Amino acid sequence: MTTTAWSLAGNPNSGKTTLFNVLTGSNQHIGNWPGVTIERKSGKLKHNSQVEIQDLPGIYSLSPYSSEEIITRNYILNGQTDRVLDVVDATNLERNLYLTLQLMETGVPLIVGLNMMDRLKKEGNRKINLKKLAYILNLPVVSISALKNQNVDQLVKQMQESDLQTYTYPEYDDRLESAIKLISATIQGLVPTSQLRWYAIKLFERDEEISADLKLTAVQRQEIENTINTTEKVFDDVSDSIVVNTRYDYITRIMNMCVIDTNDFSMSWS
Ligand code: GDP
Ligand code: K
Ligand code: MG
């Protein structure tokens, strides 16, 4: 049997390390990430040493501004992990989904572990429709409490069952989608197919590091710049802000469809 490399990614304090400890028990190795004093924990799944697990640094975004973001981004894009378990804090769903969308954009196979369900229930003011959330994201979503070790066995089952099938990406605004399509056509063959969308979006955001990495020709750069310019005129906005706003629009739609604020009901009754 071959080993499968999983990583835990998510916002700071979403419960990654707590979950990591539950998943691995004492099968842990603790060190540092190369060149930085950020703790690195890796281990093997309890009762199944074929599954390796890496606890990644907590981040809000995959933009390369902090060491944590760079480590996580490179780790995923360099193919050092087969799959990612996105640890999402259910009590901060809206904020956490921003990273989820970016993880999806990288094309890495993904499962969502919706954590802190005990706290969500205790707070009692919000309900998340898990089926709808999984349907809209087109991803497996398993609700858990890492702290109380609730439903983690179900998550482990899902991790071992899930195959490496690719999923559909979140579809953004048509006008942005056309730009992504055009840029993808320009860079086709230069990057792994599963990462084409990620690179196209980064180039649309004018990510300098990425365009240097890809060693684009002057003609390719010009083609891409033309696409960006046209799209910026259409949106009357700058490209990186177009992407951020589009992701937030998408999250707003998800929240509207999947989350009920029960406070709204009690307020309207009182
Ligand atoms: P990380 O930054 O993502 O590694 O998060 P940690 O695992 O360090 O957890 C952050 C805090 O959340 C700690 O105080 C944990 O005890 C707590 N925590 C983690 N998972 C849960 C959970 O499922 N429910 C509750 N109520 N607290 C949790
Ligand atoms: K922490
Ligand atoms: Mg941690």
PDB file of N, CA, C and O and ligand atoms in Angstrom, residues 11-18 20 39 41 55-58, ligand 3:
ATOM      1  N   ASN A  11      -7.407  28.808   9.160  1.00  0.00           N
ATOM      2  CA  ASN A  11      -7.114  30.068   9.852  1.00  0.00           C
ATOM      3  C   ASN A  11      -6.425  29.774  11.180  1.00  0.00           C
ATOM      4  O   ASN A  11      -6.587  28.681  11.733  1.00  0.00           O
ATOM      5  N   PRO A  12      -5.669  30.749  11.711  1.00  0.00           N
ATOM      6  CA  PRO A  12      -5.132  30.587  13.064  1.00  0.00           C
ATOM      7  C   PRO A  12      -6.291  30.324  14.042  1.00  0.00           C
ATOM      8  O   PRO A  12      -7.371  30.901  13.887  1.00  0.00           O
ATOM      9  N   ASN A  13      -6.054  29.459  15.006  1.00  0.00           N
ATOM     10  CA  ASN A  13      -7.036  29.144  16.045  1.00  0.00           C
ATOM     11  C   ASN A  13      -8.314  28.473  15.566  1.00  0.00           C
ATOM     12  O   ASN A  13      -9.340  28.528  16.244  1.00  0.00           O
ATOM     13  N   SER A  14      -8.265  27.849  14.391  1.00  0.00           N
ATOM     14  CA  SER A  14      -9.447  27.115  13.938  1.00  0.00           C
ATOM     15  C   SER A  14      -9.478  25.709  14.558  1.00  0.00           C
ATOM     16  O   SER A  14     -10.469  24.996  14.430  1.00  0.00           O
ATOM     17  N   GLY A  15      -8.373  25.334  15.209  1.00  0.00           N
ATOM     18  CA  GLY A  15      -8.333  24.035  15.895  1.00  0.00           C
ATOM     19  C   GLY A  15      -7.466  22.992  15.193  1.00  0.00           C
ATOM     20  O   GLY A  15      -7.584  21.795  15.487  1.00  0.00           O
ATOM     21  N   LYS A  16      -6.599  23.432  14.292  1.00  0.00           N
ATOM     22  CA  LYS A  16      -5.750  22.494  13.541  1.00  0.00           C
ATOM     23  C   LYS A  16      -4.903  21.610  14.452  1.00  0.00           C
ATOM     24  O   LYS A  16      -4.888  20.393  14.305  1.00  0.00           O
ATOM     25  N   THR A  17      -4.179  22.248  15.391  1.00  0.00           N
ATOM     26  CA  THR A  17      -3.268  21.469  16.234  1.00  0.00           C
ATOM     27  C   THR A  17      -4.038  20.551  17.177  1.00  0.00           C
ATOM     28  O   THR A  17      -3.633  19.418  17.411  1.00  0.00           O
ATOM     29  N   THR A  18      -5.162  21.030  17.678  1.00  0.00           N
ATOM     30  CA  THR A  18      -6.006  20.181  18.534  1.00  0.00           C
ATOM     31  C   THR A  18      -6.456  18.951  17.752  1.00  0.00           C
ATOM     32  O   THR A  18      -6.378  17.823  18.237  1.00  0.00           O
ATOM     33  N   PHE A  20      -5.019  17.787  15.013  1.00  0.00           N
ATOM     34  CA  PHE A  20      -3.805  17.029  14.694  1.00  0.00           C
ATOM     35  C   PHE A  20      -3.468  16.068  15.842  1.00  0.00           C
ATOM     36  O   PHE A  20      -3.161  14.897  15.603  1.00  0.00           O
ATOM     37  N   GLU A  39       6.869  26.495  14.507  1.00  0.00           N
ATOM     38  CA  GLU A  39       6.847  25.081  14.858  1.00  0.00           C
ATOM     39  C   GLU A  39       6.204  24.231  13.758  1.00  0.00           C
ATOM     40  O   GLU A  39       5.225  24.623  13.150  1.00  0.00           O
ATOM     41  N   LYS A  41       4.773  20.397  13.061  1.00  0.00           N
ATOM     42  CA  LYS A  41       4.384  19.110  13.627  1.00  0.00           C
ATOM     43  C   LYS A  41       3.920  18.198  12.510  1.00  0.00           C
ATOM     44  O   LYS A  41       3.059  18.575  11.714  1.00  0.00           O
ATOM     45  N   ASP A  55       0.739  19.303  10.023  1.00  0.00           N
ATOM     46  CA  ASP A  55       0.014  20.464  10.567  1.00  0.00           C
ATOM     47  C   ASP A  55       0.642  21.720   9.964  1.00  0.00           C
ATOM     48  O   ASP A  55       1.792  22.036  10.251  1.00  0.00           O
ATOM     49  N   LEU A  56      -0.079  22.424   9.105  1.00  0.00           N
ATOM     50  CA  LEU A  56       0.475  23.621   8.444  1.00  0.00           C
ATOM     51  C   LEU A  56       0.236  24.878   9.280  1.00  0.00           C
ATOM     52  O   LEU A  56      -0.696  24.916  10.089  1.00  0.00           O
ATOM     53  N   PRO A  57       1.063  25.920   9.105  1.00  0.00           N
ATOM     54  CA  PRO A  57       0.855  27.170   9.858  1.00  0.00           C
ATOM     55  C   PRO A  57      -0.510  27.802   9.550  1.00  0.00           C
ATOM     56  O   PRO A  57      -0.987  27.712   8.418  1.00  0.00           O
ATOM     57  N   GLY A  58      -1.104  28.424  10.549  1.00  0.00           N
ATOM     58  CA  GLY A  58      -2.404  29.068  10.375  1.00  0.00           C
ATOM     59  C   GLY A  58      -2.306  30.325   9.525  1.00  0.00           C
ATOM     60  O   GLY A  58      -1.390  31.126   9.687  1.00  0.00           O
TER      61      GLY A  58
HETATM   62 MG    MG B   3      -1.646  25.278  15.693  1.00  0.00          MG
END
